[in-house]
PDB file of C-alpha atoms in Angstrom:
ATOM      1  CA  MET E   1      85.890  60.202  10.622  1.00  0.00           C
ATOM      2  CA  THR E   2      83.451  62.870   9.566  1.00  0.00           C
ATOM      3  CA  PHE E   3      84.603  62.330   6.034  1.00  0.00           C
ATOM      4  CA  LEU E   4      83.810  58.600   6.219  1.00  0.00           C
ATOM      5  CA  LYS E   5      80.388  59.304   7.629  1.00  0.00           C
ATOM      6  CA  LYS E   6      79.658  61.577   4.725  1.00  0.00           C
ATOM      7  CA  ILE E   7      80.736  58.875   2.308  1.00  0.00           C
ATOM      8  CA  PHE E   8      78.791  55.966   3.925  1.00  0.00           C
ATOM      9  CA  SER E   9      75.781  57.977   5.108  1.00  0.00           C
ATOM     10  CA  PRO E  10      73.716  57.443   1.931  1.00  0.00           C
ATOM     11  CA  ILE E  11      74.498  53.750   1.996  1.00  0.00           C
ATOM     12  CA  THR E  12      73.518  53.473   5.666  1.00  0.00           C
ATOM     13  CA  GLU E  13      70.305  55.394   5.058  1.00  0.00           C
ATOM     14  CA  HIS E  14      69.508  53.118   2.112  1.00  0.00           C
ATOM     15  CA  PHE E  15      69.914  49.949   4.184  1.00  0.00           C
ATOM     16  CA  GLU E  16      67.980  51.443   7.097  1.00  0.00           C
ATOM     17  CA  LYS E  17      65.214  52.380   4.706  1.00  0.00           C
ATOM     18  CA  LYS E  18      65.197  48.869   3.273  1.00  0.00           C
ATOM     19  CA  LYS E  19      65.146  47.406   6.755  1.00  0.00           C
ATOM     20  CA  ALA E  20      62.234  49.661   7.748  1.00  0.00           C
ATOM     21  CA  GLU E  21      60.360  48.703   4.572  1.00  0.00           C
ATOM     22  CA  GLU E  22      60.973  45.010   5.279  1.00  0.00           C
ATOM     23  CA  GLU E  23      59.776  45.402   8.846  1.00  0.00           C
ATOM     24  CA  GLU E  24      56.662  47.256   7.573  1.00  0.00           C
ATOM     25  CA  ARG E  25      56.014  44.517   5.024  1.00  0.00           C
ATOM     26  CA  LYS E  26      56.286  41.865   7.730  1.00  0.00           C
ATOM     27  CA  ARG E  27      54.002  43.896   9.995  1.00  0.00           C
ATOM     28  CA  ILE E  28      51.406  44.224   7.230  1.00  0.00           C
ATOM     29  CA  ALA E  29      51.716  40.504   6.383  1.00  0.00           C
ATOM     30  CA  LEU E  30      51.233  39.654  10.044  1.00  0.00           C
ATOM     31  CA  LEU E  31      48.162  41.888  10.223  1.00  0.00           C
ATOM     32  CA  GLN E  32      46.779  40.303   7.065  1.00  0.00           C
ATOM     33  CA  LYS E  33      47.390  36.833   8.482  1.00  0.00           C
ATOM     34  CA  GLN E  34      45.716  37.786  11.726  1.00  0.00           C
ATOM     35  CA  GLU E  35      42.767  39.182   9.740  1.00  0.00           C
ATOM     36  CA  ARG E  36      42.500  35.951   7.741  1.00  0.00           C
ATOM     37  CA  LEU E  37      42.615  33.907  10.930  1.00  0.00           C
ATOM     38  CA  ARG E  38      40.002  36.176  12.447  1.00  0.00           C
ATOM     39  CA  LYS E  39      37.745  35.724   9.418  1.00  0.00           C
ATOM     40  CA  ILE E  40      38.274  31.960   9.479  1.00  0.00           C
ATOM     41  CA  GLU E  41      37.450  31.853  13.166  1.00  0.00           C
ATOM     42  CA  LEU E  42      34.426  34.059  12.570  1.00  0.00           C
ATOM     43  CA  GLN E  43      33.309  31.774   9.715  1.00  0.00           C
ATOM     44  CA  LYS E  44      33.741  28.726  11.959  1.00  0.00           C
ATOM     45  CA  GLN E  45      31.696  30.421  14.637  1.00  0.00           C
ATOM     46  CA  LYS E  46      29.005  31.242  12.079  1.00  0.00           C
ATOM     47  CA  GLU E  47      28.954  27.627  10.846  1.00  0.00           C
ATOM     48  CA  LYS E  48      28.768  26.372  14.422  1.00  0.00           C
ATOM     49  CA  THR E  49      25.915  28.749  15.211  1.00  0.00           C
ATOM     50  CA  ARG E  50      24.214  27.832  11.934  1.00  0.00           C
ATOM     51  CA  LYS E  51      24.430  24.093  12.718  1.00  0.00           C
ATOM     52  CA  GLN E  52      23.079  24.718  16.212  1.00  0.00           C
ATOM     53  CA  LYS E  53      20.084  26.609  14.800  1.00  0.00           C
ATOM     54  CA  ILE E  54      19.433  23.885  12.211  1.00  0.00           C
ATOM     55  CA  GLU E  55      19.687  21.181  14.865  1.00  0.00           C
ATOM     56  CA  TYR E  56      17.365  23.149  17.112  1.00  0.00           C
ATOM     57  CA  ILE E  57      14.710  23.644  14.434  1.00  0.00           C
ATOM     58  CA  LYS E  58      14.892  19.945  13.491  1.00  0.00           C
ATOM     59  CA  LEU E  59      14.404  18.855  17.101  1.00  0.00           C
ATOM     60  CA  TYR E  60      12.208  21.547  18.640  1.00  0.00           C
ATOM     61  CA  GLY E  61      10.488  23.301  15.735  1.00  0.00           C
ATOM     62  CA  LYS E  62       6.744  23.555  16.338  1.00  0.00           C
ATOM     63  CA  ARG E  63       5.870  21.930  13.042  1.00  0.00           C
ATOM     64  CA  ILE E  64       8.207  18.959  13.394  1.00  0.00           C
ATOM     65  CA  CYS E  65       7.138  18.418  17.018  1.00  0.00           C
ATOM     66  CA  ALA E  66       3.485  18.467  15.925  1.00  0.00           C
ATOM     67  CA  VAL E  67       4.219  15.962  13.116  1.00  0.00           C
ATOM     68  CA  LYS E  68       6.049  13.624  15.518  1.00  0.00           C
ATOM     69  CA  LYS E  69       3.142  13.780  17.948  1.00  0.00           C
ATOM     70  CA  LEU E  70       0.710  13.084  15.102  1.00  0.00           C
ATOM     71  CA  ASN E  71       2.848  10.084  14.096  1.00  0.00           C
ATOM     72  CA  SER E  72       2.737   8.672  17.618  1.00  0.00           C
ATOM     73  CA  ASP E  73      -1.045   9.110  17.780  1.00  0.00           C
ATOM     74  CA  CYS E  74      -1.700   7.337  14.465  1.00  0.00           C
ATOM     75  CA  LYS E  75      -1.565   3.554  14.779  1.00  0.00           C
ATOM     76  CA  PHE E  76      -1.274   2.341  11.216  1.00  0.00           C
ATOM     77  CA  LYS E  77      -1.270  -1.445  10.868  1.00  0.00           C
ATOM     78  CA  LYS E  78       1.645  -3.192   9.212  1.00  0.00           C
ATOM     79  CA  PHE E  79       1.366  -6.346   7.139  1.00  0.00           C
ATOM     80  CA  GLU E  80       2.938  -8.136   4.198  1.00  0.00           C
ATOM     81  CA  SER E  81       1.502  -6.338   1.185  1.00  0.00           C
ATOM     82  CA  HIS E  82       2.405  -9.036  -1.353  1.00  0.00           C
ATOM     83  CA  GLN E  83       1.118 -12.570  -0.819  1.00  0.00           C
ATOM     84  CA  LYS E  84       1.519 -15.564  -3.121  1.00  0.00           C
ATOM     85  CA  PHE E  85      -0.806 -18.545  -3.559  1.00  0.00           C
ATOM     86  CA  LYS E  86      -0.248 -21.567  -5.749  1.00  0.00           C
ATOM     87  CA  ARG E  87      -2.644 -23.910  -7.537  1.00  0.00           C
ATOM     88  CA  THR E  88      -1.604 -26.979  -9.499  1.00  0.00           C
ATOM     89  CA  CYS E  89      -3.255 -28.300 -12.676  1.00  0.00           C
ATOM     90  CA  ASN E  90      -3.444 -31.984 -13.606  1.00  0.00           C
ATOM     91  CA  SER E  91      -2.834 -31.402 -17.321  1.00  0.00           C
ATOM     92  CA  LYS E  92      -1.632 -28.808 -19.805  1.00  0.00           C
ATOM     93  CA  THR E  93      -5.181 -28.580 -21.185  1.00  0.00           C
ATOM     94  CA  GLN E  94      -6.503 -27.764 -17.735  1.00  0.00           C
ATOM     95  CA  LEU E  95      -3.872 -25.033 -17.439  1.00  0.00           C
ATOM     96  CA  ASP E  96      -4.777 -23.595 -20.852  1.00  0.00           C
ATOM     97  CA  ASN E  97      -8.494 -23.586 -19.970  1.00  0.00           C
ATOM     98  CA  PHE E  98      -7.910 -22.353 -16.446  1.00  0.00           C
ATOM     99  CA  ASN E  99     -10.866 -20.342 -15.109  1.00  0.00           C
ATOM    100  CA  ILE E 100      -9.286 -17.717 -12.896  1.00  0.00           C
ATOM    101  CA  ASP E 101     -12.560 -16.592 -11.303  1.00  0.00           C
ATOM    102  CA  ASN E 102     -13.503 -20.094 -10.153  1.00  0.00           C
ATOM    103  CA  HIS E 103     -10.083 -20.870  -8.771  1.00  0.00           C
ATOM    104  CA  MET E 104      -9.737 -17.523  -7.027  1.00  0.00           C
ATOM    105  CA  LEU E 105     -13.037 -18.266  -5.299  1.00  0.00           C
ATOM    106  CA  LEU E 106     -11.672 -21.690  -4.330  1.00  0.00           C
ATOM    107  CA  THR E 107      -8.517 -20.033  -2.975  1.00  0.00           C
ATOM    108  CA  ILE E 108     -10.641 -17.678  -0.885  1.00  0.00           C
ATOM    109  CA  GLU E 109     -12.756 -20.599   0.290  1.00  0.00           C
ATOM    110  CA  ASP E 110      -9.577 -22.238   1.653  1.00  0.00           C
ATOM    111  CA  SER E 111      -8.736 -19.188   3.806  1.00  0.00           C
ATOM    112  CA  PRO E 112     -11.700 -16.768   3.925  1.00  0.00           C
ATOM    113  CA  ASN E 113     -10.662 -15.220   7.249  1.00  0.00           C
ATOM    114  CA  PHE E 114      -7.206 -14.359   5.900  1.00  0.00           C
ATOM    115  CA  PHE E 115      -8.590 -12.453   2.913  1.00  0.00           C
ATOM    116  CA  LYS E 116     -11.213 -10.720   5.048  1.00  0.00           C
ATOM    117  CA  SER E 117      -8.547  -9.608   7.515  1.00  0.00           C
ATOM    118  CA  MET E 118      -6.357  -8.257   4.673  1.00  0.00           C
ATOM    119  CA  VAL E 119      -9.223  -6.178   3.317  1.00  0.00           C
ATOM    120  CA  LYS E 120     -10.158  -5.020   6.816  1.00  0.00           C
ATOM    121  CA  VAL E 121      -6.607  -3.849   7.552  1.00  0.00           C
ATOM    122  CA  VAL E 122      -6.409  -1.932   4.266  1.00  0.00           C
ATOM    123  CA  GLN E 123      -9.776  -0.274   4.892  1.00  0.00           C
ATOM    124  CA  TYR E 124      -8.615   0.726   8.387  1.00  0.00           C
ATOM    125  CA  ASN E 125      -5.322   2.139   7.067  1.00  0.00           C
ATOM    126  CA  ARG E 126      -7.128   4.087   4.349  1.00  0.00           C
ATOM    127  CA  SER E 127      -9.479   5.616   6.885  1.00  0.00           C
ATOM    128  CA  GLU E 128      -6.584   6.511   9.200  1.00  0.00           C
ATOM    129  CA  ALA E 129      -4.528   7.801   6.256  1.00  0.00           C
ATOM    130  CA  SER E 130      -7.297  10.231   5.318  1.00  0.00           C
ATOM    131  CA  ARG E 131      -7.458  11.570   8.858  1.00  0.00           C
ATOM    132  CA  TYR E 132      -3.663  11.675   9.071  1.00  0.00           C
ATOM    133  CA  GLU E 133      -3.376  13.609   5.789  1.00  0.00           C
ATOM    134  CA  ASN E 134      -5.886  16.221   6.977  1.00  0.00           C
ATOM    135  CA  GLN E 135      -4.041  16.733  10.260  1.00  0.00           C
ATOM    136  CA  TYR E 136      -0.650  16.831   8.543  1.00  0.00           C
ATOM    137  CA  THR E 137      -1.868  19.462   6.076  1.00  0.00           C
ATOM    138  CA  LYS E 138      -3.129  21.640   8.939  1.00  0.00           C
ATOM    139  CA  ILE E 139       0.251  21.414  10.668  1.00  0.00           C
ATOM    140  CA  ILE E 140       2.136  22.419   7.508  1.00  0.00           C
ATOM    141  CA  TYR E 141      -0.065  25.357   6.524  1.00  0.00           C
ATOM    142  CA  ASN E 142      -1.192  26.688   9.908  1.00  0.00           C
ATOM    143  CA  ALA E 143       2.198  27.588  11.395  1.00  0.00           C
ATOM    144  CA  ASN E 144       3.222  30.899  12.966  1.00  0.00           C
ATOM    145  CA  LYS E 145       6.048  32.104  10.721  1.00  0.00           C
ATOM    146  CA  PHE E 146       7.054  34.747  13.275  1.00  0.00           C
ATOM    147  CA  GLU E 147       8.685  31.962  15.290  1.00  0.00           C
ATOM    148  CA  TYR E 148      11.394  31.594  12.636  1.00  0.00           C
ATOM    149  CA  SER E 149      12.246  35.301  12.848  1.00  0.00           C
ATOM    150  CA  LYS E 150      12.975  34.942  16.560  1.00  0.00           C
ATOM    151  CA  ILE E 151      15.419  32.092  15.914  1.00  0.00           C
ATOM    152  CA  ALA E 152      17.074  33.477  12.771  1.00  0.00           C
ATOM    153  CA  ILE E 153      20.380  35.411  12.866  1.00  0.00           C
ATOM    154  CA  PRO E 154      21.157  37.909  10.067  1.00  0.00           C
ATOM    155  CA  ASN E 155      24.079  36.894   7.823  1.00  0.00           C
ATOM    156  CA  VAL E 156      24.132  33.452   9.481  1.00  0.00           C
ATOM    157  CA  ILE E 157      20.784  31.824   8.757  1.00  0.00           C
ATOM    158  CA  GLU E 158      17.590  33.476   7.560  1.00  0.00           C
ATOM    159  CA  ALA E 159      14.038  32.783   8.709  1.00  0.00           C
ATOM    160  CA  SER E 160      13.032  31.528   5.240  1.00  0.00           C
ATOM    161  CA  GLU E 161      15.831  28.944   5.281  1.00  0.00           C
ATOM    162  CA  LEU E 162      14.850  27.747   8.753  1.00  0.00           C
ATOM    163  CA  GLU E 163      11.282  27.274   7.552  1.00  0.00           C
ATOM    164  CA  ARG E 164      12.476  25.396   4.467  1.00  0.00           C
ATOM    165  CA  ILE E 165      14.651  23.101   6.603  1.00  0.00           C
ATOM    166  CA  GLU E 166      11.801  22.322   9.002  1.00  0.00           C
ATOM    167  CA  LEU E 167       9.354  21.638   6.158  1.00  0.00           C
ATOM    168  CA  ASN E 168      11.856  19.241   4.599  1.00  0.00           C
ATOM    169  CA  GLU E 169      12.242  17.504   7.970  1.00  0.00           C
ATOM    170  CA  CYS E 170       8.453  17.222   8.228  1.00  0.00           C
ATOM    171  CA  ARG E 171       8.339  15.548   4.811  1.00  0.00           C
ATOM    172  CA  LYS E 172      11.031  13.067   5.895  1.00  0.00           C
ATOM    173  CA  ASN E 173       9.035  12.180   9.013  1.00  0.00           C
ATOM    174  CA  LYS E 174       5.683  11.908   7.253  1.00  0.00           C
ATOM    175  CA  LEU E 175       4.256   8.396   7.544  1.00  0.00           C
ATOM    176  CA  THR E 176       3.370   6.363   4.439  1.00  0.00           C
ATOM    177  CA  PRO E 177       0.976   3.584   5.510  1.00  0.00           C
ATOM    178  CA  ILE E 178       0.180   0.534   3.380  1.00  0.00           C
ATOM    179  CA  THR E 179      -3.164   1.258   1.712  1.00  0.00           C
ATOM    180  CA  ASP E 180      -3.297  -1.598  -0.783  1.00  0.00           C
ATOM    181  CA  PHE E 181      -1.965  -5.095  -1.310  1.00  0.00           C
ATOM    182  CA  THR E 182      -1.293  -7.563  -4.101  1.00  0.00           C
ATOM    183  CA  ILE E 183      -2.426 -11.167  -4.142  1.00  0.00           C
ATOM    184  CA  GLU E 184      -0.530 -13.229  -6.707  1.00  0.00           C
ATOM    185  CA  LEU E 185      -2.061 -16.508  -7.798  1.00  0.00           C
ATOM    186  CA  ILE E 186       0.468 -18.780  -9.499  1.00  0.00           C
ATOM    187  CA  VAL E 187      -0.996 -21.602 -11.567  1.00  0.00           C
ATOM    188  CA  CYS E 188       1.384 -24.320 -12.731  1.00  0.00           C
ATOM    189  CA  TYR E 189       1.566 -27.681 -14.446  1.00  0.00           C
ATOM    190  CA  THR E 190       4.552 -30.025 -14.509  1.00  0.00           C
ATOM    191  CA  SER E 191       4.745 -32.866 -17.027  1.00  0.00           C
ATOM    192  CA  PRO E 192       4.812 -36.426 -15.608  1.00  0.00           C
ATOM    193  CA  GLN E 193       8.537 -36.802 -16.324  1.00  0.00           C
ATOM    194  CA  GLY E 194       9.232 -33.371 -14.858  1.00  0.00           C
ATOM    195  CA  LYS E 195      10.915 -32.130 -18.041  1.00  0.00           C
ATOM    196  CA  ASN E 196       8.471 -29.344 -18.783  1.00  0.00           C
ATOM    197  CA  GLU E 197       6.964 -26.870 -16.364  1.00  0.00           C
ATOM    198  CA  TYR E 198       4.353 -24.298 -17.299  1.00  0.00           C
ATOM    199  CA  LYS E 199       3.238 -21.352 -15.200  1.00  0.00           C
ATOM    200  CA  LYS E 200       0.704 -18.572 -15.319  1.00  0.00           C
ATOM    201  CA  SER E 201       0.555 -15.690 -12.872  1.00  0.00           C
ATOM    202  CA  TYR E 202      -2.443 -13.524 -11.977  1.00  0.00           C
ATOM    203  CA  LYS E 203      -2.342 -10.486  -9.706  1.00  0.00           C
ATOM    204  CA  PHE E 204      -5.210  -8.882  -7.786  1.00  0.00           C
ATOM    205  CA  ASP E 205      -5.408  -5.713  -5.729  1.00  0.00           C
ATOM    206  CA  CYS E 206      -7.633  -5.019  -2.732  1.00  0.00           C
ATOM    207  CA  ALA E 207     -10.600  -3.887  -4.861  1.00  0.00           C
ATOM    208  CA  LYS E 208     -10.569  -7.135  -6.846  1.00  0.00           C
ATOM    209  CA  ILE E 209     -10.313  -9.246  -3.687  1.00  0.00           C
ATOM    210  CA  GLU E 210     -13.274  -7.345  -2.235  1.00  0.00           C
ATOM    211  CA  TYR E 211     -15.222  -8.290  -5.379  1.00  0.00           C
ATOM    212  CA  TYR E 212     -14.296 -11.975  -4.977  1.00  0.00           C
ATOM    213  CA  LEU E 213     -15.231 -11.868  -1.288  1.00  0.00           C
ATOM    214  CA  ARG E 214     -18.677 -10.548  -2.215  1.00  0.00           C
ATOM    215  CA  GLU E 215     -19.057 -13.331  -4.787  1.00  0.00           C
ATOM    216  CA  TYR E 216     -17.886 -15.877  -2.226  1.00  0.00           C
ATOM    217  CA  GLN E 217     -20.443 -14.567   0.260  1.00  0.00           C
ATOM    218  CA  LYS E 218     -23.176 -14.922  -2.356  1.00  0.00           C
ATOM    219  CA  LEU E 219     -22.158 -18.528  -2.929  1.00  0.00           C
ATOM    220  CA  GLN E 220     -22.217 -19.192   0.809  1.00  0.00           C
ATOM    221  CA  THR E 221     -25.635 -17.580   1.081  1.00  0.00           C
ATOM    222  CA  ASN E 222     -26.888 -19.707  -1.800  1.00  0.00           C
ATOM    223  CA  LYS E 223     -25.541 -22.832  -0.124  1.00  0.00           C
ATOM    224  CA  GLU E 224     -27.301 -21.962   3.116  1.00  0.00           C
ATOM    225  CA  SER E 225     -30.438 -21.110   1.180  1.00  0.00           C
ATOM    226  CA  ALA E 226     -30.229 -24.432  -0.712  1.00  0.00           C
ATOM    227  CA  VAL E 227     -30.251 -26.378   2.554  1.00  0.00           C
ATOM    228  CA  TYR E 228     -33.315 -24.448   3.711  1.00  0.00           C
ATOM    229  CA  GLN E 229     -35.104 -24.851   0.361  1.00  0.00           C
ATOM    230  CA  ARG E 230     -34.507 -28.617   0.375  1.00  0.00           C
ATOM    231  CA  GLN E 231     -35.953 -28.804   3.861  1.00  0.00           C
ATOM    232  CA  LEU E 232     -39.191 -27.322   2.471  1.00  0.00           C
ATOM    233  CA  MET E 233     -39.656 -30.382   0.249  1.00  0.00           C
ATOM    234  CA  THR E 234     -42.112 -32.237   2.489  1.00  0.00           C
ATOM    235  CA  PRO E 235     -43.709 -35.612   1.588  1.00  0.00           C
ATOM    236  CA  LYS E 236     -47.034 -33.833   1.242  1.00  0.00           C
ATOM    237  CA  LEU E 237     -45.654 -31.320  -1.266  1.00  0.00           C
ATOM    238  CA  ARG E 238     -43.847 -34.085  -3.184  1.00  0.00           C
ATOM    239  CA  TYR E 239     -47.102 -36.076  -3.528  1.00  0.00           C
ATOM    240  CA  LYS E 240     -48.938 -32.951  -4.655  1.00  0.00           C
ATOM    241  CA  ILE E 241     -46.436 -32.348  -7.493  1.00  0.00           C
ATOM    242  CA  LEU E 242     -46.478 -36.024  -8.571  1.00  0.00           C
ATOM    243  CA  LYS E 243     -50.253 -35.975  -8.661  1.00  0.00           C
ATOM    244  CA  ARG E 244     -50.313 -32.719 -10.596  1.00  0.00           C
ATOM    245  CA  ASP E 245     -47.998 -34.197 -13.222  1.00  0.00           C
ATOM    246  CA  LYS E 246     -50.078 -37.423 -13.333  1.00  0.00           C
ATOM    247  CA  PHE E 247     -47.157 -39.453 -11.965  1.00  0.00           C
ATOM    248  CA  ARG E 248     -45.255 -39.141 -15.237  1.00  0.00           C
ATOM    249  CA  CYS E 249     -41.889 -37.634 -16.183  1.00  0.00           C
ATOM    250  CA  THR E 250     -42.601 -34.217 -17.716  1.00  0.00           C
ATOM    251  CA  ILE E 251     -39.682 -34.673 -20.169  1.00  0.00           C
ATOM    252  CA  CYS E 252     -39.907 -38.274 -21.458  1.00  0.00           C
ATOM    253  CA  GLY E 253     -43.390 -39.193 -20.213  1.00  0.00           C
ATOM    254  CA  ARG E 254     -42.340 -42.427 -18.482  1.00  0.00           C
ATOM    255  CA  SER E 255     -44.131 -43.589 -15.336  1.00  0.00           C
ATOM    256  CA  GLN E 256     -43.565 -46.182 -12.639  1.00  0.00           C
ATOM    257  CA  ASN E 257     -45.404 -48.676 -14.851  1.00  0.00           C
ATOM    258  CA  ASP E 258     -42.545 -48.237 -17.369  1.00  0.00           C
ATOM    259  CA  GLY E 259     -39.979 -49.003 -14.645  1.00  0.00           C
ATOM    260  CA  ALA E 260     -39.090 -45.353 -14.024  1.00  0.00           C
ATOM    261  CA  LYS E 261     -38.171 -44.048 -10.608  1.00  0.00           C
ATOM    262  CA  LEU E 262     -39.849 -40.666 -10.205  1.00  0.00           C
ATOM    263  CA  HIS E 263     -38.203 -37.602  -8.613  1.00  0.00           C
ATOM    264  CA  VAL E 264     -39.519 -34.146  -7.841  1.00  0.00           C
ATOM    265  CA  ASP E 265     -37.060 -31.756  -9.505  1.00  0.00           C
ATOM    266  CA  HIS E 266     -36.353 -28.040  -9.026  1.00  0.00           C
ATOM    267  CA  ILE E 267     -36.556 -26.502 -12.502  1.00  0.00           C
ATOM    268  CA  LYS E 268     -34.196 -23.749 -11.394  1.00  0.00           C
ATOM    269  CA  PRO E 269     -31.737 -25.573  -9.087  1.00  0.00           C
ATOM    270  CA  VAL E 270     -31.588 -24.448  -5.471  1.00  0.00           C
ATOM    271  CA  SER E 271     -27.803 -24.070  -5.947  1.00  0.00           C
ATOM    272  CA  LYS E 272     -28.605 -21.281  -8.407  1.00  0.00           C
ATOM    273  CA  GLY E 273     -31.194 -19.587  -6.220  1.00  0.00           C
ATOM    274  CA  GLY E 274     -34.243 -21.710  -7.119  1.00  0.00           C
ATOM    275  CA  LYS E 275     -37.119 -21.878  -4.609  1.00  0.00           C
ATOM    276  CA  THR E 276     -39.144 -24.835  -3.381  1.00  0.00           C
ATOM    277  CA  GLU E 277     -42.375 -23.508  -4.853  1.00  0.00           C
ATOM    278  CA  GLU E 278     -44.977 -25.303  -7.005  1.00  0.00           C
ATOM    279  CA  ASN E 279     -44.207 -23.290 -10.141  1.00  0.00           C
ATOM    280  CA  ASN E 280     -40.512 -24.262  -9.802  1.00  0.00           C
ATOM    281  CA  LEU E 281     -41.193 -27.984  -9.218  1.00  0.00           C
ATOM    282  CA  ARG E 282     -41.903 -30.803 -11.672  1.00  0.00           C
ATOM    283  CA  THR E 283     -41.797 -34.581 -11.931  1.00  0.00           C
ATOM    284  CA  LEU E 284     -38.769 -36.183 -13.629  1.00  0.00           C
ATOM    285  CA  CYS E 285     -37.683 -39.765 -13.953  1.00  0.00           C
ATOM    286  CA  ASP E 286     -34.320 -40.691 -12.487  1.00  0.00           C
ATOM    287  CA  ILE E 287     -32.623 -40.798 -15.915  1.00  0.00           C
ATOM    288  CA  CYS E 288     -33.852 -37.371 -17.013  1.00  0.00           C
ATOM    289  CA  ASN E 289     -33.055 -35.891 -13.618  1.00  0.00           C
ATOM    290  CA  LEU E 290     -29.544 -37.327 -13.721  1.00  0.00           C
ATOM    291  CA  GLY E 291     -29.016 -35.973 -17.227  1.00  0.00           C
ATOM    292  CA  LYS E 292     -30.274 -32.525 -16.287  1.00  0.00           C
ATOM    293  CA  SER E 293     -28.130 -32.381 -13.119  1.00  0.00           C
ATOM    294  CA  ASP E 294     -27.933 -28.739 -11.900  1.00  0.00           C
ATOM    295  CA  THR E 295     -27.991 -27.063 -15.326  1.00  0.00           C
ATOM    296  CA  TYR E 296     -30.345 -24.176 -15.954  1.00  0.00           C
ATOM    297  CA  ASP E 297     -30.920 -22.013 -19.008  1.00  0.00           C
ATOM    298  CA  PRO E 298     -32.897 -18.868 -18.118  1.00  0.00           C
ATOM    299  CA  TYR E 299     -33.527 -18.174 -21.840  1.00  0.00           C
ATOM    300  CA  GLY E 300     -34.345 -21.653 -23.082  1.00  0.00           C
ATOM    301  CA  LEU E 301     -36.019 -24.945 -22.257  1.00  0.00           C
ATOM    302  CA  ASN E 302     -35.192 -26.737 -19.049  1.00  0.00           C
TER     303      ASN E 302
END
C-alpha cells in the first residue's frame, strides 16, 4: 500500500495542484467580474447623478429662472409678418408702365388702419426687444459662478460644464420677437381669352411702408387743405381777380363778349399745395382752364 502511494503520490499532487490552480483562476475571474460589475454600477450611479444635476440646473439654475421670468414679463406682439396684396391691370401696356409708388399709395388708401397697425406693432416690438436684450445680457454676464461649484461633483460633473449647460439652455429659451414685416404687392394682367397671364411682384419692409404712410398723410393733408383753400374763394375775391385781369382770359385773351365763360384759376393747383391768394389767382376762360386741368410746372410757364 505504501508502495502504491509512493508511485501515485506525484500524480495526485499534480492533479491537486491543477485543481487548486483552477479554483484560484475561477476565484480571480469571479473577483474580476465583481469588480467590473461594481465599476458598471458605479458608472450608472455617476450617470444618474450627472443627469440629476443637469436636470436641476436646467430647471432651477438662477440664470435660466431669471430668463424665464424675463420672458413672462415681456409681452411681445405676434402677427403675420408676410402679407400679400393684389392689383389688376386692364392691359399689358398698363402692366408694363405700372407706377409702383402710385399704386402702393392706393393700396394704403384702401386700408390705412391696417398698415398703421402693422407699423405700430413692429415699433412696439423693437422697443421691447431693445429692453429685453439689455435685461437678458445682464442675466448672462452678472451671474454668481460660485453657485455652480456648490452643485458640481468632482469626477462626475464640473462647475464649468454646469455653467455651459445652463447658458445653452438660456439661449434656447431666449425670445425672438418679430421686428419687421414684408408687404408683397402682386400686380397681374390676364389676356381677354385667359391664355396669357403676366405678373410682377414688389416687396416692401417696414421702413418702406413707413415712407408710404408719410406720403399718404401728406396727400390727405393736401386734400384737407384743398377743401379749405377752395372755401376761401369768396364772390368778392373772385370779382376782384376778374377786374384785375380786365375780365379777359390771361392765356388766350378772350372775354365774355367773345362767348367765353370766365373762371378764376389757381396757378398752382390747391391739390399740389397752392393757396387762395391774389398772386396765385388769375382769370382763365373755360377752354383754357379745362386744358390746363391740375398741371403745374414750377420751372416753366403755367
